[in-house]
Amino acid sequence: MSTIFTNISKIHGLMSPERNKFNLKFGQEMSQVDCLSDAYIKVENGRILEIGSGMPELKDEDQVIDLQGKEVLPGFVDSHTHLVFAAPRHEEFSLRIKGASYEEIAEAGGGILNSAAKLRLMSEDELFDHASERVKSMILHGTTCIEIKSGYGLSVDSELKMLRVIKRLKEAFPILIKATFLGAHAFPKEFKQQPDAYIDLILRDMLPAVIADDLADHIDVFCDRGFFTQEQTERILTQSQKYGLPSKIHGNELGLTGGVQVAVKMESWSVDHLEHCSEVEFELMRDSFSHEYGGTMPVALPGTSYFLGIPYAPTRKMIDFGLPVVLATDFNPGSSPIHSLQNIASLACTQMKMLPEEVFHAITCNAAHSLRLGNEVGSLGIGMRADFLVMKTRDSIKTIPYFMGQNQVERVFIEGQEFFA
Ligand code: NIG
Ligand code: FE
């Protein structure tokens, strides 16, 4: 039996017939949205079987859902979150308002270590319940594919606990969820004086356990000033490559600290943050797309810049340079308590001078490629997952960043089934 969604005024984000092999948009292609007006979508077994104009031929057994002249978009892809956490960090928010910096708070034992201390005390069930509520709300705001990192564990037991929570989220929700092992998020206090011993722990104890229980789809390292050096990052990724685990790294948030260099060298699928990024890094990322592994995607996280008051990643320059930019929420209790990609879209337009159309591709097909899911999600075409949004507004690509803070998603369909919280 097929389900046919009819009476769609416009589908935005169609899989373009001229698409490149990665199904993503580079540079100025990002401002060209592929659309179809007066359309229908036919879905079978959760996948798109047909997309066309007007009305399709109907069989008696087909189920028809009239979308009443609304617009349809592919579900958004959030390629960078830390949504499993025990508690908000609003005390630090107040400290920062009074003038303390993110780095000063971290050096004083707050920040990531604060979240790790709280997470250790919380049961797996309770963590799962909190995280489930966050995932539900994100879906209702249009996000239908989410990457979730560990990294508030920082011990073997707690990292595994976090990753098991992510595994349960994968099972509990119909959306695509991908897990990233981020044991190298910060040095626990007891390892501050002997950082390499913590890396030994990651490589000797954490990583093999993560692999044995098949708990991660990728690995991540916070490669930045005061956190993991370029050399330490390379050491960790050299080992994880032996297990065939792809990487996505945090880099260049706090300075020009070599994150892009190590990401490209280690063939990371993305390098995320890039608040500090020069043309040298642009060139490295651009050249990475001629390599077989599919390139290192630049992922900007404007929620973090907004919330911490640090520079925004130079995505305008990146796009003008020809790079395929991605935007993500970085949803976490310390630097970006923002879970809606619609709000990120607004920040990207007003603060980074990205066009609404560019933003749209940065949270759909480009984000999908940064997870190597560009043939599953992020655009609407035959064979893709039927994960799509029915919008409240007309010209929805433009109204998403315009109506800051208003949820413009009316209905969410995942594998062709409507999602209800
Ligand atoms: O991406 N920069 C590193 N990690 C997170 C912040 C985590 C935290 O402060 O809890 C980020 O911004
Ligand atoms: Fe992050």
CSV table of C-alpha atoms and ligand atoms in Angstrom, one decimal:
chain,number,residue,atom,x,y,z
A,1,MET,CA,0.0,0.0,0.0
A,2,SER,CA,1.2,3.5,-0.8
A,3,THR,CA,0.5,6.8,0.9
A,4,ILE,CA,0.1,9.7,-1.4
A,5,PHE,CA,0.5,13.3,-0.1
A,6,THR,CA,-1.4,15.5,-2.4
A,7,ASN,CA,-2.1,19.2,-2.9
A,8,ILE,CA,1.3,20.5,-2.0
A,9,SER,CA,1.8,24.1,-3.2
A,10,LYS,CA,5.5,23.8,-3.3
A,11,ILE,CA,8.2,21.3,-2.4
A,12,HIS,CA,11.5,23.0,-1.6
A,13,GLY,CA,14.8,21.0,-1.5
A,14,LEU,CA,14.1,18.5,-4.2
A,15,MET,CA,17.0,16.3,-5.0
A,16,SER,CA,18.3,18.0,-8.1
A,17,PRO,CA,18.8,15.9,-11.2
A,18,GLU,CA,22.2,17.7,-11.7
A,19,ARG,CA,23.3,16.8,-8.2
A,20,ASN,CA,26.9,16.0,-7.6
A,21,LYS,CA,27.8,12.5,-6.2
A,22,PHE,CA,27.6,13.8,-2.6
A,23,ASN,CA,24.2,15.4,-3.2
A,24,LEU,CA,25.4,18.7,-1.6
A,25,LYS,CA,25.6,22.4,-2.5
A,26,PHE,CA,28.9,24.2,-2.9
A,27,GLY,CA,29.4,27.9,-2.6
A,28,GLN,CA,27.0,29.8,-4.8
A,29,GLU,CA,24.9,26.7,-5.6
A,30,MET,CA,23.7,27.1,-2.0
A,31,SER,CA,21.5,30.0,-3.0
A,32,GLN,CA,19.6,28.0,-5.7
A,33,VAL,CA,16.8,26.0,-4.2
A,34,ASP,CA,15.4,23.1,-6.3
A,35,CYS,CA,11.6,23.3,-6.1
A,36,LEU,CA,8.4,21.8,-7.6
A,37,SER,CA,5.1,23.5,-7.5
A,38,ASP,CA,1.6,22.0,-7.3
A,39,ALA,CA,3.1,18.7,-6.3
A,40,TYR,CA,2.5,15.3,-4.8
A,41,ILE,CA,4.7,12.7,-3.0
A,42,LYS,CA,4.1,9.0,-3.1
A,43,VAL,CA,5.6,7.0,-0.2
A,44,GLU,CA,5.9,3.3,0.3
A,45,ASN,CA,7.7,1.5,3.2
A,46,GLY,CA,8.9,4.8,4.5
A,47,ARG,CA,10.7,5.8,1.3
A,48,ILE,CA,9.8,8.2,-1.5
A,49,LEU,CA,8.6,6.2,-4.5
A,50,GLU,CA,7.5,9.1,-6.7
A,51,ILE,CA,7.4,12.9,-6.8
A,52,GLY,CA,5.4,14.7,-9.4
A,53,SER,CA,3.2,17.6,-10.4
A,54,GLY,CA,-0.6,17.6,-10.3
A,55,MET,CA,-2.5,14.5,-9.2
A,56,PRO,CA,-1.1,11.0,-9.6
A,57,GLU,CA,-3.1,7.9,-10.6
A,58,LEU,CA,-4.7,6.5,-7.5
A,59,LYS,CA,-5.4,2.9,-6.7
A,60,ASP,CA,-8.3,1.8,-4.4
A,61,GLU,CA,-5.9,0.7,-1.7
A,62,ASP,CA,-3.8,3.9,-1.7
A,63,GLN,CA,-4.1,6.2,1.3
A,64,VAL,CA,-4.4,9.8,0.4
A,65,ILE,CA,-3.3,12.7,2.7
A,66,ASP,CA,-4.4,16.1,1.4
A,67,LEU,CA,-1.8,18.7,2.5
A,68,GLN,CA,-4.2,21.6,1.8
A,69,GLY,CA,-1.9,23.7,-0.4
A,70,LYS,CA,0.9,23.9,2.2
A,71,GLU,CA,4.6,23.9,1.5
A,72,VAL,CA,6.8,20.9,2.2
A,73,LEU,CA,10.5,20.9,3.1
A,74,PRO,CA,12.9,18.0,3.9
A,75,GLY,CA,13.3,17.5,7.6
A,76,PHE,CA,16.2,19.4,9.0
A,77,VAL,CA,19.5,17.7,9.9
A,78,ASP,CA,21.3,18.7,13.1
A,79,SER,CA,24.8,17.4,12.7
A,80,HIS,CA,26.2,18.5,16.0
A,81,THR,CA,24.6,18.3,19.4
A,82,HIS,CA,25.4,17.4,23.0
A,83,LEU,CA,21.8,16.9,24.0
A,84,VAL,CA,22.4,14.2,26.7
A,85,PHE,CA,23.2,16.2,29.8
A,86,ALA,CA,22.1,16.1,33.4
A,87,ALA,CA,21.4,19.8,34.1
A,88,PRO,CA,21.4,23.3,32.7
A,89,ARG,CA,24.4,25.6,33.6
A,90,HIS,CA,22.6,28.8,34.3
A,91,GLU,CA,24.9,29.7,37.2
A,92,GLU,CA,27.7,30.0,34.7
A,93,PHE,CA,25.4,32.0,32.4
A,94,SER,CA,25.1,34.6,35.2
A,95,LEU,CA,28.9,34.5,35.8
A,96,ARG,CA,29.5,35.2,32.1
A,97,ILE,CA,27.0,38.1,32.2
A,98,LYS,CA,29.1,39.6,35.0
A,99,GLY,CA,32.2,39.3,32.8
A,100,ALA,CA,33.8,35.8,33.2
A,101,SER,CA,34.8,34.2,30.0
A,102,TYR,CA,34.0,30.6,28.9
A,103,GLU,CA,37.7,29.7,29.2
A,104,GLU,CA,38.0,31.2,32.7
A,105,ILE,CA,35.0,29.3,33.9
A,106,ALA,CA,36.5,26.1,32.4
A,107,GLU,CA,39.9,26.7,34.0
A,108,ALA,CA,38.2,27.1,37.4
A,109,GLY,CA,36.7,23.6,37.1
A,110,GLY,CA,33.3,24.7,35.7
A,111,GLY,CA,32.2,24.2,32.1
A,112,ILE,CA,32.4,20.7,30.7
A,113,LEU,CA,33.8,19.4,34.1
A,114,ASN,CA,30.7,20.8,35.9
A,115,SER,CA,28.4,18.9,33.4
A,116,ALA,CA,30.5,15.7,33.9
A,117,ALA,CA,30.2,15.9,37.7
A,118,LYS,CA,26.5,16.1,37.4
A,119,LEU,CA,26.1,13.5,34.8
A,120,ARG,CA,28.1,10.9,36.9
A,121,LEU,CA,25.4,11.2,39.6
A,122,MET,CA,22.4,10.8,37.3
A,123,SER,CA,21.0,7.4,36.5
A,124,GLU,CA,20.9,6.1,32.9
A,125,ASP,CA,17.1,6.1,33.0
A,126,GLU,CA,16.8,9.7,34.2
A,127,LEU,CA,19.3,10.9,31.6
A,128,PHE,CA,17.3,9.1,28.9
A,129,ASP,CA,14.0,10.7,30.1
A,130,HIS,CA,15.5,14.2,29.9
A,131,ALA,CA,17.1,13.6,26.6
A,132,SER,CA,13.9,12.1,25.2
A,133,GLU,CA,12.0,15.3,26.0
A,134,ARG,CA,14.7,17.3,24.2
A,135,VAL,CA,14.5,15.1,21.1
A,136,LYS,CA,10.7,15.3,21.0
A,137,SER,CA,10.8,19.0,21.1
A,138,MET,CA,13.5,19.2,18.4
A,139,ILE,CA,11.4,17.0,16.1
A,140,LEU,CA,8.4,19.3,16.6
A,141,HIS,CA,10.7,22.1,15.5
A,142,GLY,CA,11.5,20.2,12.3
A,143,THR,CA,14.7,18.3,13.1
A,144,THR,CA,14.4,14.8,11.8
A,145,CYS,CA,18.0,13.6,11.9
A,146,ILE,CA,20.3,14.3,14.8
A,147,GLU,CA,23.9,13.6,15.7
A,148,ILE,CA,24.5,13.3,19.5
A,149,LYS,CA,27.9,13.3,21.2
A,150,SER,CA,29.0,11.8,24.5
A,151,GLY,CA,31.7,13.8,26.3
A,152,TYR,CA,30.1,14.7,29.6
A,153,GLY,CA,31.3,11.3,31.0
A,154,LEU,CA,35.1,11.6,30.9
A,155,SER,CA,35.5,8.2,32.6
A,156,VAL,CA,35.0,4.7,31.1
A,157,ASP,CA,31.7,4.1,33.0
A,158,SER,CA,30.1,7.5,32.4
A,159,GLU,CA,31.1,7.7,28.7
A,160,LEU,CA,29.6,4.3,28.1
A,161,LYS,CA,26.5,5.3,30.1
A,162,MET,CA,26.0,8.3,27.8
A,163,LEU,CA,26.5,6.3,24.7
A,164,ARG,CA,24.0,3.7,25.9
A,165,VAL,CA,21.5,6.5,26.4
A,166,ILE,CA,22.1,7.6,22.8
A,167,LYS,CA,21.6,4.0,21.7
A,168,ARG,CA,18.2,3.9,23.5
A,169,LEU,CA,17.2,7.2,21.8
A,170,LYS,CA,18.0,5.6,18.5
A,171,GLU,CA,15.6,2.7,19.4
A,172,ALA,CA,12.9,4.9,20.9
A,173,PHE,CA,12.5,7.4,18.0
A,174,PRO,CA,11.7,6.9,14.4
A,175,ILE,CA,14.2,9.5,13.2
A,176,LEU,CA,17.8,8.8,12.2
A,177,ILE,CA,20.1,9.4,15.2
A,178,LYS,CA,23.9,9.1,15.0
A,179,ALA,CA,26.2,8.7,18.0
A,180,THR,CA,29.6,10.3,18.4
A,181,PHE,CA,32.2,9.2,21.0
A,182,LEU,CA,33.7,12.4,22.5
A,183,GLY,CA,35.8,11.1,25.4
A,184,ALA,CA,38.4,13.7,24.4
A,185,HIS,CA,36.1,16.6,25.3
A,186,ALA,CA,38.1,17.9,28.3
A,187,PHE,CA,40.8,16.6,30.7
A,188,PRO,CA,39.3,15.4,34.0
A,189,LYS,CA,40.7,17.3,37.1
A,190,GLU,CA,42.8,14.3,38.2
A,191,PHE,CA,44.5,14.2,34.8
A,192,LYS,CA,45.3,17.9,34.4
A,193,GLN,CA,49.0,17.4,35.3
A,194,GLN,CA,49.3,14.3,33.2
A,195,PRO,CA,47.2,14.8,30.1
A,196,ASP,CA,48.8,12.0,28.1
A,197,ALA,CA,47.7,9.5,30.8
A,198,TYR,CA,44.1,10.5,30.0
A,199,ILE,CA,44.7,9.9,26.3
A,200,ASP,CA,46.1,6.5,27.3
A,201,LEU,CA,42.8,5.8,29.1
A,202,ILE,CA,40.8,6.9,26.1
A,203,LEU,CA,42.8,4.7,23.8
A,204,ARG,CA,43.3,1.7,26.0
A,205,ASP,CA,40.0,1.4,27.8
A,206,MET,CA,37.3,3.7,26.4
A,207,LEU,CA,37.7,3.3,22.7
A,208,PRO,CA,37.9,-0.6,22.6
A,209,ALA,CA,34.8,-0.8,24.9
A,210,VAL,CA,32.9,1.7,22.7
A,211,ILE,CA,33.8,-0.4,19.6
A,212,ALA,CA,33.0,-3.7,21.3
A,213,ASP,CA,29.5,-2.6,22.2
A,214,ASP,CA,29.0,-0.9,18.8
A,215,LEU,CA,28.1,2.4,20.6
A,216,ALA,CA,29.5,5.0,18.2
A,217,ASP,CA,29.2,6.0,14.6
A,218,HIS,CA,32.0,8.5,14.8
A,219,ILE,CA,34.6,9.9,17.2
A,220,ASP,CA,35.2,13.6,18.1
A,221,VAL,CA,38.0,15.5,19.8
A,222,PHE,CA,37.9,19.1,21.2
A,223,CYS,CA,41.1,20.3,19.5
A,224,ASP,CA,41.6,23.8,20.8
A,225,ARG,CA,43.5,26.0,23.1
A,226,GLY,CA,43.5,24.7,26.7
A,227,PHE,CA,41.9,21.4,25.5
A,228,PHE,CA,43.5,18.8,23.2
A,229,THR,CA,46.5,19.8,21.1
A,230,GLN,CA,46.8,19.1,17.4
A,231,GLU,CA,49.3,16.3,18.2
A,232,GLN,CA,47.1,14.7,20.9
A,233,THR,CA,44.1,14.9,18.4
A,234,GLU,CA,46.2,13.2,15.7
A,235,ARG,CA,47.2,10.5,18.2
A,236,ILE,CA,43.6,9.7,19.1
A,237,LEU,CA,42.4,9.7,15.5
A,238,THR,CA,45.2,7.5,14.3
A,239,GLN,CA,44.1,4.9,16.7
A,240,SER,CA,40.4,5.3,16.0
A,241,GLN,CA,41.1,4.9,12.3
A,242,LYS,CA,42.4,1.5,13.0
A,243,TYR,CA,38.8,0.5,14.1
A,244,GLY,CA,37.4,2.2,10.9
A,245,LEU,CA,35.7,4.9,13.0
A,246,PRO,CA,35.2,8.1,11.1
A,247,SER,CA,35.9,11.4,12.8
A,248,LYS,CA,34.2,14.8,13.2
A,249,ILE,CA,36.1,17.3,15.3
A,250,HIS,CA,35.7,20.4,17.3
A,251,GLY,CA,38.2,23.0,16.0
A,252,ASN,CA,39.2,26.6,15.9
A,253,GLU,CA,36.6,27.8,18.4
A,254,LEU,CA,39.1,29.6,20.7
A,255,GLY,CA,41.8,30.4,18.2
A,256,LEU,CA,43.6,29.5,15.0
A,257,THR,CA,44.7,26.3,16.7
A,258,GLY,CA,45.3,23.9,13.8
A,259,GLY,CA,41.9,22.1,14.0
A,260,VAL,CA,41.4,22.3,10.3
A,261,GLN,CA,44.9,21.1,9.5
A,262,VAL,CA,44.4,18.0,11.6
A,263,ALA,CA,40.9,17.3,10.4
A,264,VAL,CA,41.9,17.4,6.8
A,265,LYS,CA,45.0,15.3,7.4
A,266,MET,CA,43.0,12.7,9.3
A,267,GLU,CA,40.1,12.8,6.7
A,268,SER,CA,37.5,13.9,9.2
A,269,TRP,CA,34.0,14.2,7.8
A,270,SER,CA,33.7,17.7,9.3
A,271,VAL,CA,35.4,20.3,11.4
A,272,ASP,CA,33.0,22.1,13.6
A,273,HIS,CA,33.0,25.6,15.1
A,274,LEU,CA,35.6,27.6,13.0
A,275,GLU,CA,34.9,30.9,14.7
A,276,HIS,CA,38.6,31.5,13.8
A,277,CYS,CA,39.3,30.5,10.2
A,278,SER,CA,41.5,32.1,7.6
A,279,GLU,CA,41.9,31.6,3.9
A,280,VAL,CA,44.7,29.0,4.5
A,281,GLU,CA,42.0,26.8,6.2
A,282,PHE,CA,39.5,27.6,3.4
A,283,GLU,CA,41.9,26.2,0.8
A,284,LEU,CA,42.6,23.1,2.8
A,285,MET,CA,38.9,22.3,3.2
A,286,ARG,CA,38.2,23.1,-0.5
A,287,ASP,CA,41.0,20.8,-1.7
A,288,SER,CA,39.8,18.0,0.6
A,289,PHE,CA,36.7,17.5,-1.7
A,290,SER,CA,38.9,16.0,-4.4
A,291,HIS,CA,39.8,13.1,-2.1
A,292,GLU,CA,37.9,9.9,-2.0
A,293,TYR,CA,36.7,10.2,1.5
A,294,GLY,CA,34.3,13.0,0.4
A,295,GLY,CA,35.9,16.0,2.0
A,296,THR,CA,35.9,17.8,5.3
A,297,MET,CA,32.7,19.9,5.7
A,298,PRO,CA,33.0,23.2,7.5
A,299,VAL,CA,30.3,23.3,10.2
A,300,ALA,CA,29.4,26.6,11.8
A,301,LEU,CA,27.6,26.9,15.2
A,302,PRO,CA,26.2,30.4,15.5
A,303,GLY,CA,24.3,29.5,18.7
A,304,THR,CA,27.6,29.3,20.4
A,305,SER,CA,28.9,32.6,19.1
A,306,TYR,CA,25.6,34.2,20.2
A,307,PHE,CA,25.5,32.7,23.6
A,308,LEU,CA,29.2,33.1,24.5
A,309,GLY,CA,29.7,36.4,22.7
A,310,ILE,CA,32.6,35.1,20.6
A,311,PRO,CA,33.1,35.8,16.9
A,312,TYR,CA,30.9,34.2,14.3
A,313,ALA,CA,32.4,31.8,11.8
A,314,PRO,CA,33.1,33.6,8.6
A,315,THR,CA,30.6,31.6,6.6
A,316,ARG,CA,29.8,34.5,4.1
A,317,LYS,CA,33.5,34.4,3.1
A,318,MET,CA,33.4,30.6,3.0
A,319,ILE,CA,30.5,30.5,0.7
A,320,ASP,CA,31.9,33.2,-1.6
A,321,PHE,CA,35.1,31.0,-1.6
A,322,GLY,CA,33.0,28.0,-2.9
A,323,LEU,CA,32.8,25.9,0.3
A,324,PRO,CA,29.7,23.8,1.2
A,325,VAL,CA,28.8,25.3,4.6
A,326,VAL,CA,26.8,23.4,7.3
A,327,LEU,CA,25.0,24.9,10.2
A,328,ALA,CA,24.2,23.1,13.4
A,329,THR,CA,22.8,23.9,16.9
A,330,ASP,CA,25.6,22.6,19.1
A,331,PHE,CA,22.8,22.1,21.6
A,332,ASN,CA,24.5,21.8,25.0
A,333,PRO,CA,24.1,23.3,28.5
A,334,GLY,CA,27.3,25.4,28.4
A,335,SER,CA,27.7,27.2,25.1
A,336,SER,CA,24.5,26.8,23.2
A,337,PRO,CA,21.2,25.9,25.0
A,338,ILE,CA,19.4,26.4,21.6
A,339,HIS,CA,17.7,23.3,20.2
A,340,SER,CA,15.8,24.7,17.2
A,341,LEU,CA,17.6,24.9,13.8
A,342,GLN,CA,15.0,27.6,12.9
A,343,ASN,CA,16.7,29.9,15.5
A,344,ILE,CA,20.1,29.0,14.2
A,345,ALA,CA,18.8,30.0,10.7
A,346,SER,CA,17.9,33.4,12.0
A,347,LEU,CA,21.3,34.0,13.6
A,348,ALA,CA,23.0,32.9,10.4
A,349,CYS,CA,21.1,35.5,8.4
A,350,THR,CA,21.3,38.4,10.7
A,351,GLN,CA,24.8,37.8,12.1
A,352,MET,CA,26.7,36.0,9.4
A,353,LYS,CA,24.9,37.5,6.4
A,354,MET,CA,23.9,34.2,4.9
A,355,LEU,CA,20.9,34.2,2.6
A,356,PRO,CA,17.8,32.3,3.7
A,357,GLU,CA,18.3,29.9,0.7
A,358,GLU,CA,21.9,29.3,1.8
A,359,VAL,CA,20.9,28.6,5.3
A,360,PHE,CA,18.3,26.1,4.1
A,361,HIS,CA,20.9,24.0,2.4
A,362,ALA,CA,23.2,24.4,5.4
A,363,ILE,CA,20.7,22.6,7.6
A,364,THR,CA,19.5,20.1,5.1
A,365,CYS,CA,21.6,18.5,2.3
A,366,ASN,CA,25.0,19.9,3.4
A,367,ALA,CA,24.4,18.8,6.9
A,368,ALA,CA,23.4,15.4,5.7
A,369,HIS,CA,26.7,15.0,3.8
A,370,SER,CA,28.7,15.9,7.0
A,371,LEU,CA,27.2,12.7,8.4
A,372,ARG,CA,27.5,10.9,5.0
A,373,LEU,CA,23.7,10.6,4.9
A,374,GLY,CA,23.2,12.7,1.8
A,375,ASN,CA,21.5,9.8,0.0
A,376,GLU,CA,19.1,9.2,2.9
A,377,VAL,CA,18.0,12.6,4.2
A,378,GLY,CA,18.4,16.3,3.6
A,379,SER,CA,16.6,16.5,0.2
A,380,LEU,CA,13.5,15.0,-1.2
A,381,GLY,CA,13.9,12.5,-4.1
A,382,ILE,CA,13.1,9.0,-5.2
A,383,GLY,CA,14.5,6.4,-2.8
A,384,MET,CA,15.1,8.9,0.0
A,385,ARG,CA,13.6,8.6,3.4
A,386,ALA,CA,10.1,10.2,3.5
A,387,ASP,CA,11.1,12.6,6.3
A,388,PHE,CA,9.5,15.9,5.6
A,389,LEU,CA,7.9,19.0,7.1
A,390,VAL,CA,4.6,20.7,6.3
A,391,MET,CA,5.0,24.4,6.9
A,392,LYS,CA,2.6,26.9,8.4
A,393,THR,CA,3.8,29.7,6.2
A,394,ARG,CA,4.2,30.5,2.5
A,395,ASP,CA,7.6,31.3,1.2
A,396,SER,CA,8.8,29.2,4.1
A,397,ILE,CA,12.5,29.2,3.2
A,398,LYS,CA,12.5,33.0,3.7
A,399,THR,CA,10.1,33.1,6.7
A,400,ILE,CA,12.1,30.6,8.8
A,401,PRO,CA,14.9,33.0,9.6
A,402,TYR,CA,12.6,36.0,9.5
A,403,PHE,CA,10.1,35.0,12.2
A,404,MET,CA,12.8,34.5,14.9
A,405,GLY,CA,11.7,32.3,17.7
A,406,GLN,CA,8.4,31.2,16.2
A,407,ASN,CA,8.0,27.6,15.3
A,408,GLN,CA,6.9,27.5,11.7
A,409,VAL,CA,6.6,23.8,11.3
A,410,GLU,CA,3.0,22.6,11.3
A,411,ARG,CA,3.3,18.8,10.9
A,412,VAL,CA,6.3,16.4,10.8
A,413,PHE,CA,6.3,13.2,8.8
A,414,ILE,CA,9.0,10.6,9.5
A,415,GLU,CA,9.2,7.7,7.1
A,416,GLY,CA,5.8,8.8,5.8
A,417,GLN,CA,4.2,8.6,9.3
A,418,GLU,CA,3.0,11.7,11.1
A,419,PHE,CA,5.0,12.3,14.3
A,420,PHE,CA,3.0,13.2,17.5
A,421,ALA,CA,4.9,14.0,20.8
B,1,NIG,O1,30.8,22.6,21.2
B,1,NIG,N1,33.5,23.4,22.6
B,1,NIG,C1,33.4,22.3,23.1
B,1,NIG,N2,32.2,21.6,23.5
B,1,NIG,C2,30.9,22.2,23.5
B,1,NIG,C3,30.6,22.9,24.7
B,1,NIG,C4,30.4,22.0,25.8
B,1,NIG,C5,30.1,22.7,27.1
B,1,NIG,O2,30.5,23.8,27.4
B,1,NIG,O3,29.4,22.0,27.9
B,1,NIG,C6,30.8,23.1,22.3
B,1,NIG,O4,30.6,24.3,22.4
B,2,FE,FE,30.0,21.1,20.4
